[in-house]
C-alpha positions as a Markdown table, in Angstrom:
| # | Residue | x | y | z |
|---|---|---|---|---|
| 1 | Met | 18.0 | 18.3 | -4.9 |
| 2 | Thr | 14.9 | 19.4 | -3.2 |
| 3 | Phe | 13.9 | 18.0 | 0.3 |
| 4 | Arg | 10.4 | 16.8 | 0.6 |
| 5 | Pro | 8.8 | 18.1 | 3.8 |
| 6 | Val | 6.2 | 16.1 | 5.7 |
| 7 | Lys | 2.7 | 17.3 | 4.7 |
| 8 | Ser | 0.8 | 15.3 | 7.4 |
| 9 | Leu | 1.1 | 12.4 | 9.8 |
| 10 | Ser | -1.7 | 10.1 | 10.8 |
| 11 | Glu | -2.2 | 6.7 | 12.5 |
| 12 | Gly | -4.2 | 3.8 | 11.1 |
| 13 | Asp | -7.8 | 3.4 | 12.2 |
| 14 | Phe | -8.9 | 0.0 | 13.5 |
| 15 | Thr | -11.5 | -1.7 | 11.4 |
| 16 | Leu | -13.0 | -5.1 | 10.6 |
| 17 | Glu | -13.0 | -6.4 | 7.0 |
| 18 | Gly | -13.9 | -9.6 | 5.3 |
| 19 | Ala | -15.2 | -12.3 | 7.7 |
| 20 | Gly | -14.0 | -10.4 | 10.8 |
| 21 | Val | -10.3 | -9.8 | 10.0 |
| 22 | His | -8.9 | -7.2 | 12.5 |
| 23 | Leu | -6.8 | -4.6 | 10.7 |
| 24 | Tyr | -5.6 | -1.0 | 10.7 |
| 25 | Arg | -6.5 | 1.2 | 7.7 |
| 26 | Ala | -4.0 | 3.9 | 7.0 |
| 27 | Phe | -6.2 | 5.5 | 4.3 |
| 28 | Gly | -9.1 | 4.7 | 2.1 |
| 29 | Phe | -12.4 | 5.7 | 0.6 |
| 30 | His | -12.3 | 9.3 | 1.7 |
| 31 | Lys | -9.1 | 10.6 | 0.2 |
| 32 | Pro | -8.8 | 9.3 | -3.4 |
| 33 | Arg | -7.2 | 12.5 | -4.7 |
| 34 | Glu | -4.8 | 13.0 | -1.8 |
| 35 | Phe | -3.0 | 9.7 | -2.5 |
| 36 | Asp | -3.8 | 9.4 | -6.2 |
| 37 | Pro | -3.1 | 6.9 | -7.8 |
| 38 | Phe | -3.5 | 4.9 | -4.6 |
| 39 | Leu | -6.9 | 4.3 | -3.1 |
| 40 | Leu | -6.5 | 2.3 | 0.1 |
| 41 | Phe | -3.8 | 0.9 | 2.4 |
| 42 | Asp | -4.4 | -1.8 | 5.1 |
| 43 | Asp | -2.1 | -3.3 | 7.7 |
| 44 | Phe | -3.3 | -6.7 | 8.9 |
| 45 | Arg | -1.2 | -8.2 | 11.7 |
| 46 | Asn | -2.2 | -10.4 | 14.7 |
| 47 | Asp | -1.0 | -13.3 | 16.8 |
| 48 | Asp | -4.5 | -14.5 | 17.6 |
| 49 | Pro | -5.8 | -16.7 | 14.7 |
| 50 | Glu | -9.4 | -16.0 | 15.7 |
| 51 | Lys | -8.9 | -12.4 | 14.6 |
| 52 | Phe | -7.8 | -13.2 | 11.1 |
| 53 | Ala | -8.8 | -16.9 | 10.3 |
| 54 | Gly | -12.1 | -15.9 | 8.7 |
| 55 | Gly | -10.2 | -14.2 | 6.0 |
| 56 | Phe | -11.6 | -12.4 | 3.0 |
| 57 | Pro | -14.2 | -14.8 | 1.4 |
| 58 | Trp | -15.3 | -14.5 | -2.3 |
| 59 | His | -15.7 | -10.9 | -3.4 |
| 60 | Pro | -15.5 | -9.0 | -6.7 |
| 61 | His | -13.0 | -6.4 | -7.9 |
| 62 | Arg | -13.0 | -4.2 | -11.1 |
| 63 | Gly | -11.0 | -1.2 | -12.2 |
| 64 | Ile | -8.2 | -1.5 | -9.7 |
| 65 | Glu | -5.0 | -3.3 | -8.8 |
| 66 | Thr | -4.5 | -4.9 | -5.4 |
| 67 | Ile | -1.0 | -5.4 | -4.0 |
| 68 | Thr | -0.5 | -7.9 | -1.1 |
| 69 | Tyr | 2.8 | -8.1 | 0.7 |
| 70 | Val | 3.1 | -10.8 | 3.3 |
| 71 | Leu | 5.7 | -10.5 | 6.1 |
| 72 | Glu | 4.7 | -13.4 | 8.4 |
| 73 | Gly | 2.3 | -16.3 | 7.9 |
| 74 | Glu | 0.7 | -17.2 | 4.6 |
| 75 | Val | -2.3 | -16.1 | 2.5 |
| 76 | Glu | -4.1 | -18.7 | 0.4 |
| 77 | His | -5.8 | -17.3 | -2.6 |
| 78 | Gly | -8.1 | -18.4 | -5.4 |
| 79 | Asp | -10.2 | -16.8 | -8.1 |
| 80 | Ser | -13.1 | -17.2 | -10.6 |
| 81 | Leu | -10.6 | -17.8 | -13.4 |
| 82 | Gly | -9.3 | -20.9 | -11.8 |
| 83 | Asn | -6.0 | -19.5 | -10.3 |
| 84 | Arg | -4.9 | -20.9 | -7.0 |
| 85 | Gly | -1.8 | -20.3 | -4.9 |
| 86 | Val | -0.3 | -19.5 | -1.5 |
| 87 | Leu | 1.7 | -16.4 | -0.6 |
| 88 | Gly | 4.4 | -17.2 | 1.9 |
| 89 | Ala | 6.4 | -14.9 | 4.2 |
| 90 | Gly | 8.2 | -12.2 | 2.2 |
| 91 | Ser | 6.2 | -12.8 | -1.0 |
| 92 | Val | 4.1 | -10.3 | -3.0 |
| 93 | Gln | 1.0 | -10.7 | -5.2 |
| 94 | Trp | 0.1 | -7.9 | -7.6 |
| 95 | Met | -3.4 | -8.5 | -9.0 |
| 96 | Thr | -4.8 | -6.5 | -11.8 |
| 97 | Ala | -8.5 | -6.9 | -11.5 |
| 98 | Gly | -9.2 | -5.0 | -14.8 |
| 99 | Ser | -12.6 | -5.9 | -16.3 |
| 100 | Gly | -13.5 | -8.0 | -13.3 |
| 101 | Ile | -12.6 | -10.9 | -11.1 |
| 102 | Leu | -14.0 | -12.8 | -8.1 |
| 103 | His | -11.5 | -14.0 | -5.6 |
| 104 | Gln | -10.8 | -14.9 | -2.0 |
| 105 | Glu | -7.8 | -14.4 | 0.3 |
| 106 | Met | -7.5 | -16.6 | 3.4 |
| 107 | Pro | -4.7 | -15.7 | 5.9 |
| 108 | Arg | -3.0 | -18.5 | 7.8 |
| 109 | Gly | -0.7 | -17.8 | 10.7 |
| 110 | Ser | 2.9 | -18.9 | 11.0 |
| 111 | Ala | 3.9 | -21.9 | 13.2 |
| 112 | Ala | 3.8 | -19.4 | 16.1 |
| 113 | Gly | 0.3 | -18.3 | 15.1 |
| 114 | Gln | 1.5 | -14.9 | 13.8 |
| 115 | Met | 0.1 | -13.1 | 10.7 |
| 116 | His | 1.3 | -9.9 | 9.3 |
| 117 | Gly | 0.8 | -8.4 | 5.8 |
| 118 | Phe | -0.2 | -5.3 | 3.9 |
| 119 | Gln | -2.6 | -4.6 | 1.1 |
| 120 | Leu | -2.5 | -1.6 | -1.1 |
| 121 | Trp | -5.1 | -0.7 | -3.8 |
| 122 | Ala | -3.9 | 1.2 | -6.9 |
| 123 | Asn | -6.3 | 2.8 | -9.3 |
| 124 | Leu | -6.3 | 1.9 | -13.0 |
| 125 | Pro | -6.6 | 4.7 | -15.6 |
| 126 | Ser | -9.8 | 4.9 | -17.6 |
| 127 | Ala | -8.1 | 3.3 | -20.7 |
| 128 | Leu | -7.2 | 0.2 | -18.7 |
| 129 | Lys | -10.3 | -0.2 | -16.4 |
| 130 | Met | -11.6 | -3.1 | -18.6 |
| 131 | Thr | -8.2 | -4.7 | -19.4 |
| 132 | Ala | -7.9 | -8.5 | -18.9 |
| 133 | Pro | -7.2 | -9.6 | -15.3 |
| 134 | Arg | -3.8 | -10.9 | -14.5 |
| 135 | Tyr | -1.6 | -11.9 | -11.5 |
| 136 | Gln | 2.0 | -11.5 | -10.6 |
| 137 | Asp | 3.0 | -13.8 | -7.7 |
| 138 | Ile | 6.5 | -13.0 | -6.6 |
| 139 | Gln | 8.4 | -15.1 | -4.1 |
| 140 | Gly | 10.4 | -13.3 | -1.4 |
| 141 | Ser | 13.7 | -14.9 | -2.8 |
| 142 | Asp | 13.1 | -13.1 | -6.1 |
| 143 | Ile | 12.8 | -9.6 | -4.5 |
| 144 | Pro | 16.2 | -7.8 | -4.7 |
| 145 | Glu | 17.6 | -6.4 | -1.5 |
| 146 | Ile | 20.3 | -3.8 | -1.5 |
| 147 | Val | 22.5 | -3.3 | 1.7 |
| 148 | Asp | 24.2 | 0.1 | 1.8 |
| 149 | Asp | 27.5 | 0.9 | 3.5 |
| 150 | Asp | 25.8 | 2.2 | 6.6 |
| 151 | Gly | 23.6 | -1.0 | 7.0 |
| 152 | Thr | 20.4 | 0.4 | 5.5 |
| 153 | Arg | 18.6 | -2.4 | 3.7 |
| 154 | Val | 16.1 | -1.8 | 0.9 |
| 155 | Lys | 13.9 | -4.4 | -0.7 |
| 156 | Ile | 12.7 | -3.3 | -4.2 |
| 157 | Ile | 9.2 | -4.7 | -4.9 |
| 158 | Thr | 8.6 | -2.6 | -8.0 |
| 159 | Gly | 10.2 | 0.4 | -9.6 |
| 160 | Ser | 13.9 | 1.3 | -10.0 |
| 161 | Phe | 16.1 | 2.3 | -7.0 |
| 162 | Trp | 19.8 | 2.5 | -6.5 |
| 163 | Gly | 20.5 | 0.9 | -9.9 |
| 164 | Gln | 18.2 | -2.1 | -9.5 |
| 165 | Arg | 14.7 | -2.8 | -10.5 |
| 166 | Gly | 12.0 | -4.8 | -8.7 |
| 167 | Pro | 10.4 | -7.9 | -10.2 |
| 168 | Val | 6.9 | -6.6 | -10.5 |
| 169 | Asp | 6.4 | -5.0 | -14.0 |
| 170 | Gly | 3.8 | -3.5 | -16.4 |
| 171 | Ile | 2.0 | -1.5 | -13.7 |
| 172 | Ala | -0.1 | 1.4 | -15.0 |
| 173 | Ala | 0.9 | 3.9 | -12.3 |
| 174 | Asp | 4.7 | 3.1 | -12.7 |
| 175 | Pro | 5.0 | 3.0 | -8.9 |
| 176 | Leu | 7.9 | 2.7 | -6.5 |
| 177 | Tyr | 7.3 | 0.2 | -3.7 |
| 178 | Leu | 10.2 | -0.3 | -1.2 |
| 179 | Asp | 10.6 | -2.0 | 2.1 |
| 180 | Val | 13.3 | 0.1 | 3.9 |
| 181 | Ser | 15.2 | -0.8 | 7.1 |
| 182 | Val | 17.4 | 2.0 | 8.6 |
| 183 | Pro | 19.8 | 1.1 | 11.4 |
| 184 | Pro | 19.6 | 2.9 | 14.8 |
| 185 | Asn | 20.5 | 6.6 | 14.9 |
| 186 | Thr | 21.2 | 6.9 | 11.2 |
| 187 | Arg | 20.5 | 9.7 | 8.8 |
| 188 | Lys | 19.6 | 8.5 | 5.3 |
| 189 | Val | 18.7 | 10.4 | 2.1 |
| 190 | Leu | 16.4 | 8.5 | -0.3 |
| 191 | Pro | 15.7 | 9.8 | -3.9 |
| 192 | Val | 12.1 | 9.9 | -5.1 |
| 193 | Asp | 10.4 | 11.2 | -8.3 |
| 194 | Thr | 9.5 | 14.9 | -7.9 |
| 195 | His | 6.2 | 14.4 | -9.7 |
| 196 | Ala | 5.0 | 11.3 | -7.9 |
| 197 | Asn | 2.7 | 11.3 | -4.9 |
| 198 | Thr | 4.7 | 9.7 | -2.1 |
| 199 | Phe | 4.0 | 8.3 | 1.4 |
| 200 | Ala | 5.8 | 6.2 | 4.0 |
| 201 | Tyr | 4.2 | 3.7 | 6.4 |
| 202 | Ile | 6.2 | 3.0 | 9.5 |
| 203 | Phe | 5.6 | -0.5 | 11.0 |
| 204 | Ala | 8.7 | -1.0 | 13.3 |
| 205 | Gly | 10.9 | 1.3 | 15.3 |
| 206 | Ser | 10.6 | 5.1 | 15.2 |
| 207 | Gly | 12.2 | 8.0 | 13.5 |
| 208 | Ala | 11.8 | 11.4 | 11.8 |
| 209 | Phe | 11.6 | 12.6 | 8.3 |
| 210 | Arg | 13.3 | 15.9 | 8.2 |
| 211 | Asp | 16.4 | 17.7 | 6.8 |
| 212 | Ala | 17.9 | 19.2 | 10.0 |
| 213 | Ser | 20.9 | 18.9 | 12.2 |
| 214 | Arg | 19.2 | 19.0 | 15.6 |
| 215 | Pro | 19.5 | 15.9 | 17.7 |
| 216 | Tyr | 17.1 | 13.0 | 17.3 |
| 217 | Gly | 14.3 | 13.1 | 19.9 |
| 218 | Val | 13.4 | 16.7 | 19.6 |
| 219 | Arg | 9.7 | 16.8 | 18.8 |
| 220 | Val | 8.7 | 19.7 | 16.6 |
| 221 | Glu | 5.1 | 20.6 | 15.9 |
| 222 | Lys | 3.9 | 22.9 | 13.1 |
| 223 | Glu | 0.5 | 24.5 | 13.2 |
| 224 | Val | -0.9 | 25.8 | 9.9 |
| 225 | Lys | -3.4 | 28.5 | 10.7 |
| 226 | Gly | -6.8 | 28.0 | 9.2 |
| 227 | Glu | -6.1 | 24.4 | 8.2 |
| 228 | Glu | -5.7 | 22.9 | 11.6 |
| 229 | Val | -2.8 | 20.7 | 10.5 |
| 230 | Asn | -0.6 | 19.6 | 13.4 |
| 231 | Ile | 2.6 | 18.0 | 12.1 |
| 232 | Arg | 4.9 | 16.0 | 14.3 |
| 233 | Asp | 8.1 | 15.1 | 12.6 |
| 234 | Met | 8.9 | 12.2 | 15.0 |
| 235 | Ser | 6.8 | 9.1 | 14.4 |
| 236 | Gly | 6.6 | 5.4 | 15.1 |
| 237 | Asn | 4.6 | 2.2 | 14.6 |
| 238 | Arg | 1.5 | 2.3 | 12.4 |
| 239 | Thr | 2.2 | 5.9 | 11.3 |
| 240 | Leu | 1.4 | 7.1 | 7.8 |
| 241 | Val | 3.7 | 9.9 | 6.6 |
| 242 | Asn | 2.4 | 11.9 | 3.7 |
| 243 | Phe | 5.0 | 14.0 | 1.9 |
| 244 | Asp | 4.8 | 17.2 | 0.0 |
| 245 | Thr | 6.7 | 17.8 | -3.3 |
| 246 | Gly | 10.5 | 17.4 | -3.8 |
| 247 | Asp | 13.0 | 14.8 | -5.1 |
| 248 | Glu | 14.5 | 13.5 | -1.9 |
| 249 | Ile | 13.4 | 12.2 | 1.5 |
| 250 | Val | 15.6 | 12.5 | 4.6 |
| 251 | Val | 15.2 | 9.9 | 7.3 |
| 252 | Asn | 16.6 | 10.1 | 10.8 |
| 253 | Ser | 16.1 | 6.8 | 12.6 |
| 254 | Gly | 15.6 | 6.4 | 16.3 |
| 255 | Pro | 17.5 | 4.4 | 18.9 |
| 256 | Glu | 15.8 | 1.2 | 17.8 |
| 257 | Gly | 16.1 | 1.7 | 14.1 |
| 258 | Leu | 13.3 | 2.3 | 11.7 |
| 259 | Arg | 11.5 | 0.1 | 9.2 |
| 260 | Phe | 8.9 | 1.4 | 6.8 |
| 261 | Leu | 7.3 | 1.0 | 3.4 |
| 262 | Leu | 8.1 | 3.9 | 0.9 |
| 263 | Ile | 5.5 | 4.0 | -1.9 |
| 264 | Ser | 5.1 | 6.5 | -4.7 |
| 265 | Gly | 3.2 | 6.7 | -8.0 |
| 266 | Gln | 2.2 | 9.1 | -10.8 |
| 267 | Pro | -1.2 | 10.6 | -10.1 |
| 268 | Leu | -3.9 | 9.8 | -12.7 |
| 269 | Gln | -5.9 | 13.0 | -12.1 |
| 270 | Glu | -9.1 | 11.3 | -13.3 |
| 271 | Pro | -12.6 | 11.2 | -11.7 |
| 272 | Val | -13.2 | 8.4 | -9.2 |
| 273 | Ala | -16.5 | 6.6 | -8.8 |
| 274 | Trp | -16.1 | 4.1 | -6.0 |
| 275 | His | -18.4 | 1.5 | -4.4 |
| 276 | Gly | -16.8 | -1.1 | -2.2 |
| 277 | Pro | -14.3 | -3.2 | -4.2 |
| 278 | Ile | -15.2 | -1.6 | -7.5 |
| 279 | Val | -13.7 | 1.6 | -8.7 |
| 280 | Met | -14.7 | 3.2 | -12.0 |
| 281 | Asn | -14.7 | 6.8 | -13.4 |
| 282 | Thr | -18.5 | 7.4 | -13.5 |
| 283 | Arg | -21.6 | 6.5 | -11.6 |
| 284 | Glu | -23.0 | 4.9 | -14.8 |
| 285 | Glu | -20.0 | 2.5 | -15.0 |
| 286 | Leu | -20.6 | 1.6 | -11.3 |
| 287 | Leu | -24.2 | 0.8 | -11.9 |
| 288 | Gln | -23.3 | -1.3 | -14.9 |
| 289 | Ala | -20.8 | -3.3 | -12.8 |
| 290 | Met | -23.4 | -3.9 | -10.1 |
| 291 | Gln | -26.0 | -5.0 | -12.7 |
| 292 | Glu | -23.5 | -7.4 | -14.2 |
| 293 | Leu | -22.8 | -8.9 | -10.8 |
| 294 | Arg | -26.5 | -9.6 | -10.4 |
| 295 | Asn | -27.1 | -11.1 | -13.8 |
| 296 | Gly | -23.9 | -13.2 | -14.0 |
| 297 | Thr | -22.0 | -11.3 | -16.7 |
| 298 | Phe | -19.4 | -9.6 | -14.4 |
| 299 | Ile | -16.6 | -12.0 | -15.5 |
| 300 | Arg | -16.0 | -11.3 | -19.1 |
| 301 | Asp | -14.9 | -14.8 | -20.2 |
| 302 | Gly | -18.2 | -16.2 | -19.0 |
| 303 | Arg | -17.0 | -17.9 | -15.8 |
| 304 | Gln | -18.4 | -16.9 | -12.3 |
C-alpha cells in the first residue's frame, strides 16, 4: 500500500450565486485539470433564510453532471422536461445534463430555518456530452452506511467501498463519493484508487491526513521552494484537502472528531471549454450552445 500525501490545503471562498445564495466555493472555473474530472464544488449552508431563499432560478446546463447532497433543509427542483421533486435531508440528486436542460433549485430551510448542502459538478467525456438528460434522486434511507469497529461511519453515495456499493450508478467518471465521520482521536486508513484524482472536504470537526506516529495537534508546515506551496497537515471546517498519488489515505481525527466528504474520480484528460453552466470541449461547441439558447433549440426534444 502507498500512502497518499497531502498536495495542498485551501479554504472555500465566499461567493454569491443564483438569486443571492450565500455559499463557499472550494474550487471551480480556474482549476479544471487539477481536479479532473470534477469542475466545481460548493458548500451552501446558513441559518438565515434571507441568505438562501432566492435559490437558483431557471438556468441551463449542458455537458456536465451536477451532484446535490442535502444535509439539512430541503431543495425543491424542477426542469424543462417536466420533472419535479423535493430533496430532503440526507438525500442526493445526480443530474446528467447531457445535451441540455433548463432547471431550477430552490432551497428551503428546516423547521429551525437551517439549510446545508453541497453541489459538485462532474465533467462528461466528449462521447457523452450530448447524451440524453437524466436524473437519479436518492433518498437518504437508500444510502448505505457502514459502521466500523472503531465507530467510524461511512455513507456510500456512489462507488464501491468496504464491500458495499452506493445507489447512484451509470456515472461516466466512475467516481467514489463518501460521507465519512471519524470518532475523536482516531487513526483511520481508507483505501482509494491509485489512478483517481482524490480530494476531501472537511465540514465538521478537525483532523490531519498523514501517516505518522507523532501526537495529534502538532502542526507541520512544508514549503516547496519555487512553488510557494505551504502545506499544513492539520485542518478543520471548510477545508479542501487535495491529495497526491497513492492507494490509501490516513486520517487522524482531532478531539471533536472529524466529518468530511471523500471524493475521487478517473481523470478524463480532455480539453475543457467552459462558460458558466455549460462545459464543452471546444469554443465552437460553446458558441453553438449559446446560439441554441437564443433561438430556442437548446432542449433537444423541442421543449423549453
